[in-house]
Amino acid sequence: QLQLVESGGGLVQPGGSLTLSCAASGFTLDYYAMAWFRQAPGKEREGVSCISSSLYTTNYADSVKGRFTISRDDAKNTLYLQMNSLKPEDTAVYYCAAEYAPTVSICTLLTTNGRYSDWGQGTQVTVSS
């Protein structure tokens, strides 16, 4: 059974840093594009960043470019999101998601057409002083 479990969320002051992890089990991460999404209260879910299965090509939302870094360790079956210079508007529940896309060297933050069919339960990130 495919499972994704996020961790690393918490309360941090503006300007601080957090690293989120997403541990995958029940499948091999190698064949999947992976992504982070977030949803703030009263707002729609938005794509934050993704990383392809081949060549590890990355993509970021404009709102996090230069501050967030996505990475993956397929040997550990784990996805990461390093978040620096956090702002109050980064407050949200962060979800990791997987899309079966072997040998594909691009990734997308769209969830249409059946993309990203597998999701974790989310981890809360709160940026506040």
Tab-separated table of N, CA and C in Angstrom:
chain	number	residue	atom	x	y	z
A	1	GLN	N	0.845	-1.185	0.000
A	1	GLN	CA	0.000	0.000	0.000
A	1	GLN	C	0.885	1.241	0.000
A	2	LEU	N	0.636	2.122	-0.969
A	2	LEU	CA	1.433	3.336	-1.094
A	2	LEU	C	1.061	4.294	0.023
A	3	GLN	N	2.061	4.819	0.719
A	3	GLN	CA	1.824	5.740	1.820
A	3	GLN	C	2.860	6.851	1.809
A	4	LEU	N	2.399	8.068	2.087
A	4	LEU	CA	3.263	9.238	2.211
A	4	LEU	C	3.028	9.864	3.571
A	5	VAL	N	4.090	10.115	4.312
A	5	VAL	CA	3.961	10.684	5.655
A	5	VAL	C	4.870	11.898	5.775
A	6	GLU	N	4.252	13.076	5.949
A	6	GLU	CA	5.008	14.306	6.114
A	6	GLU	C	5.387	14.528	7.573
A	7	SER	N	6.481	15.235	7.772
A	7	SER	CA	6.910	15.629	9.111
A	7	SER	C	7.760	16.878	9.007
A	8	GLY	N	8.026	17.499	10.148
A	8	GLY	CA	8.907	18.648	10.176
A	8	GLY	C	8.221	19.989	10.305
A	9	GLY	N	6.903	19.991	10.285
A	9	GLY	CA	6.195	21.252	10.441
A	9	GLY	C	6.288	21.773	11.864
A	10	GLY	N	5.821	22.996	12.049
A	10	GLY	CA	5.838	23.579	13.377
A	10	GLY	C	5.649	25.067	13.340
A	11	LEU	N	5.920	25.705	14.472
A	11	LEU	CA	5.818	27.156	14.606
A	11	LEU	C	7.205	27.772	14.474
A	12	VAL	N	7.314	28.768	13.623
A	12	VAL	CA	8.605	29.433	13.405
A	12	VAL	C	8.361	30.923	13.252
A	13	GLN	N	9.336	31.711	13.659
A	13	GLN	CA	9.213	33.161	13.533
A	13	GLN	C	9.492	33.599	12.102
A	14	PRO	N	8.949	34.734	11.707
A	14	PRO	CA	9.266	35.266	10.369
A	14	PRO	C	10.771	35.387	10.180
A	15	GLY	N	11.220	34.975	9.002
A	15	GLY	CA	12.639	34.977	8.715
A	15	GLY	C	13.333	33.675	9.066
A	16	GLY	N	12.633	32.799	9.761
A	16	GLY	CA	13.205	31.527	10.177
A	16	GLY	C	13.174	30.474	9.082
A	17	SER	N	13.614	29.278	9.454
A	17	SER	CA	13.719	28.170	8.505
A	17	SER	C	13.096	26.903	9.073
A	18	LEU	N	12.626	26.074	8.174
A	18	LEU	CA	12.124	24.743	8.510
A	18	LEU	C	12.465	23.807	7.362
A	19	THR	N	12.640	22.539	7.681
A	19	THR	CA	12.798	21.516	6.653
A	19	THR	C	11.708	20.481	6.819
A	20	LEU	N	10.908	20.322	5.793
A	20	LEU	CA	9.867	19.302	5.783
A	20	LEU	C	10.399	18.030	5.137
A	21	SER	N	9.932	16.906	5.641
A	21	SER	CA	10.277	15.613	5.055
A	21	SER	C	8.998	14.874	4.699
A	22	CYS	N	9.106	14.036	3.695
A	22	CYS	CA	7.985	13.194	3.269
A	22	CYS	C	8.544	11.799	3.040
A	23	ALA	N	8.217	10.889	3.943
A	23	ALA	CA	8.699	9.513	3.842
A	23	ALA	C	7.696	8.679	3.065
A	24	ALA	N	8.187	8.004	2.048
A	24	ALA	CA	7.331	7.167	1.207
A	24	ALA	C	7.516	5.702	1.556
A	25	SER	N	6.442	4.970	1.522
A	25	SER	CA	6.515	3.529	1.734
A	25	SER	C	5.501	2.839	0.827
A	26	GLY	N	5.778	1.569	0.532
A	26	GLY	CA	4.876	0.811	-0.317
A	26	GLY	C	5.135	0.987	-1.798
A	27	PHE	N	6.108	1.830	-2.149
A	27	PHE	CA	6.467	2.003	-3.554
A	27	PHE	C	7.885	2.569	-3.621
A	28	THR	N	8.452	2.519	-4.811
A	28	THR	CA	9.805	3.017	-5.013
A	28	THR	C	9.729	4.418	-5.593
A	29	LEU	N	10.345	5.332	-4.881
A	29	LEU	CA	10.261	6.742	-5.250
A	29	LEU	C	10.847	7.025	-6.631
A	30	ASP	N	11.770	6.178	-7.071
A	30	ASP	CA	12.513	6.412	-8.320
A	30	ASP	C	11.604	6.703	-9.504
A	31	TYR	N	10.428	6.078	-9.549
A	31	TYR	CA	9.579	6.166	-10.730
A	31	TYR	C	8.532	7.270	-10.640
A	32	TYR	N	8.640	8.106	-9.608
A	32	TYR	CA	7.601	9.081	-9.359
A	32	TYR	C	8.133	10.510	-9.392
A	33	ALA	N	7.368	11.403	-10.028
A	33	ALA	CA	7.551	12.816	-9.797
A	33	ALA	C	6.931	13.125	-8.442
A	34	MET	N	7.568	14.007	-7.696
A	34	MET	CA	7.099	14.338	-6.360
A	34	MET	C	6.883	15.837	-6.255
A	35	ALA	N	5.971	16.203	-5.389
A	35	ALA	CA	5.660	17.626	-5.268
A	35	ALA	C	5.200	17.965	-3.855
A	36	TRP	N	5.334	19.242	-3.543
A	36	TRP	CA	4.773	19.811	-2.318
A	36	TRP	C	3.664	20.777	-2.716
A	37	PHE	N	2.560	20.662	-1.999
A	37	PHE	CA	1.450	21.594	-2.135
A	37	PHE	C	1.148	22.163	-0.753
A	38	ARG	N	0.403	23.232	-0.714
A	38	ARG	CA	0.000	23.797	0.573
A	38	ARG	C	-1.401	24.374	0.471
A	39	GLN	N	-2.061	24.424	1.621
A	39	GLN	CA	-3.387	25.021	1.674
A	39	GLN	C	-3.542	25.802	2.968
A	40	ALA	N	-3.782	27.085	2.815
A	40	ALA	CA	-4.013	27.970	3.956
A	40	ALA	C	-5.512	28.025	4.232
A	41	PRO	N	-5.898	28.352	5.475
A	41	PRO	CA	-7.327	28.431	5.811
A	41	PRO	C	-8.069	29.393	4.892
A	42	GLY	N	-9.168	28.925	4.333
A	42	GLY	CA	-9.983	29.769	3.474
A	42	GLY	C	-9.446	29.986	2.082
A	43	LYS	N	-8.345	29.315	1.756
A	43	LYS	CA	-7.741	29.490	0.430
A	43	LYS	C	-7.687	28.158	-0.309
A	44	GLU	N	-7.541	28.243	-1.620
A	44	GLU	CA	-7.409	27.035	-2.421
A	44	GLU	C	-6.009	26.443	-2.252
A	45	ARG	N	-5.944	25.156	-2.494
A	45	ARG	CA	-4.638	24.492	-2.475
A	45	ARG	C	-3.772	25.036	-3.615
A	46	GLU	N	-2.496	25.224	-3.329
A	46	GLU	CA	-1.593	25.711	-4.369
A	46	GLU	C	-0.328	24.854	-4.418
A	47	GLY	N	0.199	24.740	-5.608
A	47	GLY	CA	1.446	24.021	-5.784
A	47	GLY	C	2.616	24.869	-5.309
A	48	VAL	N	3.529	24.262	-4.601
A	48	VAL	CA	4.697	24.956	-4.069
A	48	VAL	C	5.946	24.623	-4.885
A	49	SER	N	6.193	23.329	-5.061
A	49	SER	CA	7.391	22.913	-5.777
A	49	SER	C	7.256	21.461	-6.190
A	50	CYS	N	7.947	21.089	-7.266
A	50	CYS	CA	7.953	19.692	-7.700
A	50	CYS	C	9.341	19.328	-8.197
A	51	ILE	N	9.578	18.009	-8.281
A	51	ILE	CA	10.864	17.497	-8.753
A	51	ILE	C	10.597	16.245	-9.570
A	52	SER	N	11.203	16.164	-10.745
A	52	SER	CA	10.920	15.064	-11.651
A	52	SER	C	11.638	13.792	-11.219
A	53	SER	N	11.207	12.673	-11.807
A	53	SER	CA	11.835	11.389	-11.475
A	53	SER	C	13.176	11.225	-12.185
A	54	SER	N	13.286	11.816	-13.372
A	54	SER	CA	14.523	11.724	-14.149
A	54	SER	C	15.181	13.088	-14.212
A	55	LEU	N	16.454	13.139	-14.012
A	55	LEU	CA	17.257	14.369	-14.045
A	55	LEU	C	16.967	15.305	-12.875
A	56	TYR	N	15.990	14.951	-12.052
A	56	TYR	CA	15.653	15.749	-10.862
A	56	TYR	C	15.416	17.224	-11.221
A	57	THR	N	14.737	17.457	-12.317
A	57	THR	CA	14.357	18.819	-12.694
A	57	THR	C	13.352	19.364	-11.678
A	58	THR	N	13.530	20.629	-11.298
A	58	THR	CA	12.659	21.220	-10.298
A	58	THR	C	11.836	22.362	-10.868
A	59	ASN	N	10.770	22.682	-10.156
A	59	ASN	CA	9.865	23.754	-10.540
A	59	ASN	C	9.332	24.369	-9.243
A	60	TYR	N	9.216	25.706	-9.229
A	60	TYR	CA	8.772	26.388	-8.015
A	60	TYR	C	7.684	27.400	-8.333
A	61	ALA	N	6.785	27.581	-7.388
A	61	ALA	CA	5.843	28.687	-7.478
A	61	ALA	C	6.612	29.993	-7.324
A	62	ASP	N	6.153	31.035	-7.992
A	62	ASP	CA	6.847	32.324	-7.922
A	62	ASP	C	6.972	32.816	-6.479
A	63	SER	N	5.987	32.511	-5.666
A	63	SER	CA	5.955	33.017	-4.298
A	63	SER	C	7.048	32.433	-3.409
A	64	VAL	N	7.664	31.331	-3.837
A	64	VAL	CA	8.682	30.695	-2.988
A	64	VAL	C	10.053	30.616	-3.662
A	65	LYS	N	10.144	31.054	-4.908
A	65	LYS	CA	11.429	30.994	-5.618
A	65	LYS	C	12.493	31.754	-4.857
A	66	GLY	N	13.659	31.131	-4.735
A	66	GLY	CA	14.772	31.765	-4.042
A	66	GLY	C	14.753	31.553	-2.540
A	67	ARG	N	13.637	31.038	-2.022
A	67	ARG	CA	13.540	30.809	-0.572
A	67	ARG	C	13.407	29.329	-0.227
A	68	PHE	N	12.716	28.574	-1.075
A	68	PHE	CA	12.481	27.154	-0.829
A	68	PHE	C	13.324	26.311	-1.775
A	69	THR	N	13.746	25.138	-1.290
A	69	THR	CA	14.494	24.191	-2.119
A	69	THR	C	13.924	22.792	-1.932
A	70	ILE	N	13.525	22.192	-3.040
A	70	ILE	CA	13.025	20.814	-2.998
A	70	ILE	C	14.162	19.868	-3.347
A	71	SER	N	14.168	18.719	-2.706
A	71	SER	CA	15.177	17.700	-3.019
A	71	SER	C	14.587	16.330	-2.698
A	72	ARG	N	15.270	15.315	-3.170
A	72	ARG	CA	14.801	13.959	-2.931
A	72	ARG	C	15.994	13.040	-2.717
A	73	ASP	N	15.816	12.023	-1.912
A	73	ASP	CA	16.823	10.999	-1.698
A	73	ASP	C	16.122	9.675	-1.978
A	74	ASP	N	16.272	9.204	-3.194
A	74	ASP	CA	15.558	7.989	-3.585
A	74	ASP	C	16.045	6.773	-2.815
A	75	ALA	N	17.292	6.789	-2.389
A	75	ALA	CA	17.808	5.662	-1.605
A	75	ALA	C	17.089	5.572	-0.267
A	76	LYS	N	16.698	6.729	0.261
A	76	LYS	CA	15.966	6.762	1.531
A	76	LYS	C	14.466	6.848	1.322
A	77	ASN	N	14.061	6.894	0.045
A	77	ASN	CA	12.634	7.012	-0.268
A	77	ASN	C	12.000	8.213	0.409
A	78	THR	N	12.696	9.338	0.375
A	78	THR	CA	12.259	10.528	1.100
A	78	THR	C	12.374	11.779	0.239
A	79	LEU	N	11.365	12.625	0.372
A	79	LEU	CA	11.316	13.925	-0.286
A	79	LEU	C	11.495	14.998	0.775
A	80	TYR	N	12.149	16.105	0.407
A	80	TYR	CA	12.401	17.183	1.357
A	80	TYR	C	11.956	18.529	0.782
A	81	LEU	N	11.692	19.453	1.697
A	81	LEU	CA	11.475	20.843	1.315
A	81	LEU	C	12.174	21.726	2.345
A	82	GLN	N	13.264	22.344	1.930
A	82	GLN	CA	13.982	23.287	2.781
A	82	GLN	C	13.350	24.659	2.587
A	83	MET	N	12.858	25.240	3.679
A	83	MET	CA	12.169	26.521	3.600
A	83	MET	C	12.940	27.557	4.406
A	84	ASN	N	13.426	28.583	3.742
A	84	ASN	CA	14.178	29.667	4.382
A	84	ASN	C	13.413	30.977	4.243
A	85	SER	N	13.816	31.951	5.038
A	85	SER	CA	13.208	33.290	4.992
A	85	SER	C	11.688	33.207	5.011
A	86	LEU	N	11.187	32.440	5.935
A	86	LEU	CA	9.748	32.204	5.989
A	86	LEU	C	8.978	33.475	6.310
A	87	LYS	N	7.798	33.584	5.710
A	87	LYS	CA	6.928	34.730	5.881
A	87	LYS	C	5.589	34.271	6.465
A	88	PRO	N	4.867	35.165	7.117
A	88	PRO	CA	3.548	34.782	7.646
A	88	PRO	C	2.633	34.199	6.571
A	89	GLU	N	2.759	34.659	5.341
A	89	GLU	CA	1.908	34.144	4.265
A	89	GLU	C	2.285	32.728	3.835
A	90	ASP	N	3.365	32.176	4.380
A	90	ASP	CA	3.708	30.771	4.123
A	90	ASP	C	2.944	29.835	5.059
A	91	THR	N	2.222	30.393	6.015
A	91	THR	CA	1.449	29.581	6.940
A	91	THR	C	0.400	28.774	6.198
A	92	ALA	N	0.437	27.456	6.392
A	92	ALA	CA	-0.482	26.561	5.683
A	92	ALA	C	-0.230	25.131	6.143
A	93	VAL	N	-1.113	24.245	5.726
A	93	VAL	CA	-0.835	22.813	5.830
A	93	VAL	C	-0.112	22.411	4.553
A	94	TYR	N	1.022	21.767	4.707
A	94	TYR	CA	1.847	21.365	3.571
A	94	TYR	C	1.671	19.865	3.331
A	95	TYR	N	1.431	19.524	2.065
A	95	TYR	CA	1.205	18.150	1.660
A	95	TYR	C	2.245	17.733	0.627
A	96	CYS	N	2.710	16.496	0.721
A	96	CYS	CA	3.501	15.960	-0.376
A	96	CYS	C	2.601	15.057	-1.219
A	97	ALA	N	2.965	14.940	-2.471
A	97	ALA	CA	2.164	14.166	-3.409
A	97	ALA	C	3.070	13.472	-4.411
A	98	ALA	N	2.583	12.357	-4.953
A	98	ALA	CA	3.368	11.556	-5.888
A	98	ALA	C	2.589	11.324	-7.174
A	99	GLU	N	3.305	11.393	-8.278
A	99	GLU	CA	2.735	11.092	-9.591
A	99	GLU	C	3.624	10.069	-10.290
A	100	TYR	N	3.020	8.939	-10.702
A	100	TYR	CA	3.798	7.930	-11.402
A	100	TYR	C	4.240	8.486	-12.748
A	101	ALA	N	5.524	8.704	-12.913
A	101	ALA	CA	6.057	9.325	-14.134
A	101	ALA	C	7.507	8.897	-14.324
A	102	PRO	N	7.721	7.616	-14.614
A	102	PRO	CA	9.101	7.135	-14.771
A	102	PRO	C	9.766	7.717	-16.001
A	103	THR	N	11.026	7.983	-15.905
A	103	THR	CA	11.888	8.493	-16.990
A	103	THR	C	11.398	9.818	-17.554
A	104	VAL	N	10.625	10.557	-16.800
A	104	VAL	CA	10.158	11.865	-17.245
A	104	VAL	C	11.026	12.932	-16.600
A	105	SER	N	11.542	13.862	-17.392
A	105	SER	CA	12.513	14.836	-16.895
A	105	SER	C	11.912	16.210	-16.635
A	106	ILE	N	10.589	16.279	-16.591
A	106	ILE	CA	9.948	17.530	-16.212
A	106	ILE	C	8.898	17.223	-15.159
A	107	CYS	N	8.426	18.255	-14.467
A	107	CYS	CA	7.347	18.063	-13.516
A	107	CYS	C	6.418	19.271	-13.578
A	108	THR	N	5.233	19.110	-13.043
A	108	THR	CA	4.243	20.171	-13.089
A	108	THR	C	3.622	20.360	-11.713
A	109	LEU	N	3.111	21.553	-11.474
A	109	LEU	CA	2.391	21.823	-10.238
A	109	LEU	C	0.880	21.777	-10.458
A	110	LEU	N	0.478	21.296	-11.641
A	110	LEU	CA	-0.940	21.117	-11.923
A	110	LEU	C	-1.409	19.780	-11.378
A	111	THR	N	-2.651	19.731	-10.951
A	111	THR	CA	-3.210	18.474	-10.450
A	111	THR	C	-4.366	17.992	-11.321
A	112	THR	N	-4.509	18.582	-12.494
A	112	THR	CA	-5.556	18.169	-13.413
A	112	THR	C	-5.179	16.858	-14.101
A	113	ASN	N	-6.181	16.265	-14.797
A	113	ASN	CA	-5.948	15.052	-15.591
A	113	ASN	C	-5.334	13.912	-14.795
A	114	GLY	N	-5.730	13.783	-13.550
A	114	GLY	CA	-5.308	12.638	-12.764
A	114	GLY	C	-3.897	12.698	-12.235
A	115	ARG	N	-3.252	13.831	-12.346
A	115	ARG	CA	-1.892	13.949	-11.816
A	115	ARG	C	-1.919	13.894	-10.291
A	116	TYR	N	-0.818	13.471	-9.728
A	116	TYR	CA	-0.639	13.414	-8.281
A	116	TYR	C	-1.815	12.711	-7.611
A	117	SER	N	-1.892	11.447	-7.836
A	117	SER	CA	-3.010	10.656	-7.313
A	117	SER	C	-2.802	10.220	-5.871
A	118	ASP	N	-1.594	10.367	-5.358
A	118	ASP	CA	-1.314	9.906	-3.997
A	118	ASP	C	-0.816	11.066	-3.146
A	119	TRP	N	-1.391	11.195	-1.954
A	119	TRP	CA	-1.138	12.339	-1.083
A	119	TRP	C	-0.872	11.908	0.345
A	120	GLY	N	-0.080	12.704	1.052
A	120	GLY	CA	0.100	12.510	2.467
A	120	GLY	C	-1.004	13.197	3.257
A	121	GLN	N	-0.896	13.118	4.568
A	121	GLN	CA	-1.940	13.672	5.436
A	121	GLN	C	-1.697	15.147	5.770
A	122	GLY	N	-0.497	15.631	5.483
A	122	GLY	CA	-0.187	17.040	5.696
A	122	GLY	C	0.523	17.315	7.007
A	123	THR	N	1.267	18.416	7.020
A	123	THR	CA	1.932	18.883	8.234
A	123	THR	C	1.755	20.398	8.318
A	124	GLN	N	1.424	20.887	9.501
A	124	GLN	CA	1.121	22.304	9.678
A	124	GLN	C	2.397	23.120	9.817
A	125	VAL	N	2.474	24.194	9.067
A	125	VAL	CA	3.556	25.176	9.197
A	125	VAL	C	2.916	26.508	9.564
A	126	THR	N	3.354	27.071	10.676
A	126	THR	CA	2.835	28.355	11.131
A	126	THR	C	3.992	29.321	11.299
A	127	VAL	N	3.915	30.440	10.590
A	127	VAL	CA	4.955	31.463	10.665
A	127	VAL	C	4.357	32.669	11.371
A	128	SER	N	4.834	32.904	12.574
A	128	SER	CA	4.254	33.971	13.388
A	128	SER	C	5.238	34.386	14.466
A	129	SER	N	5.172	35.679	14.809
A	129	SER	CA	5.999	36.164	15.907
A	129	SER	C	5.231	36.131	17.224
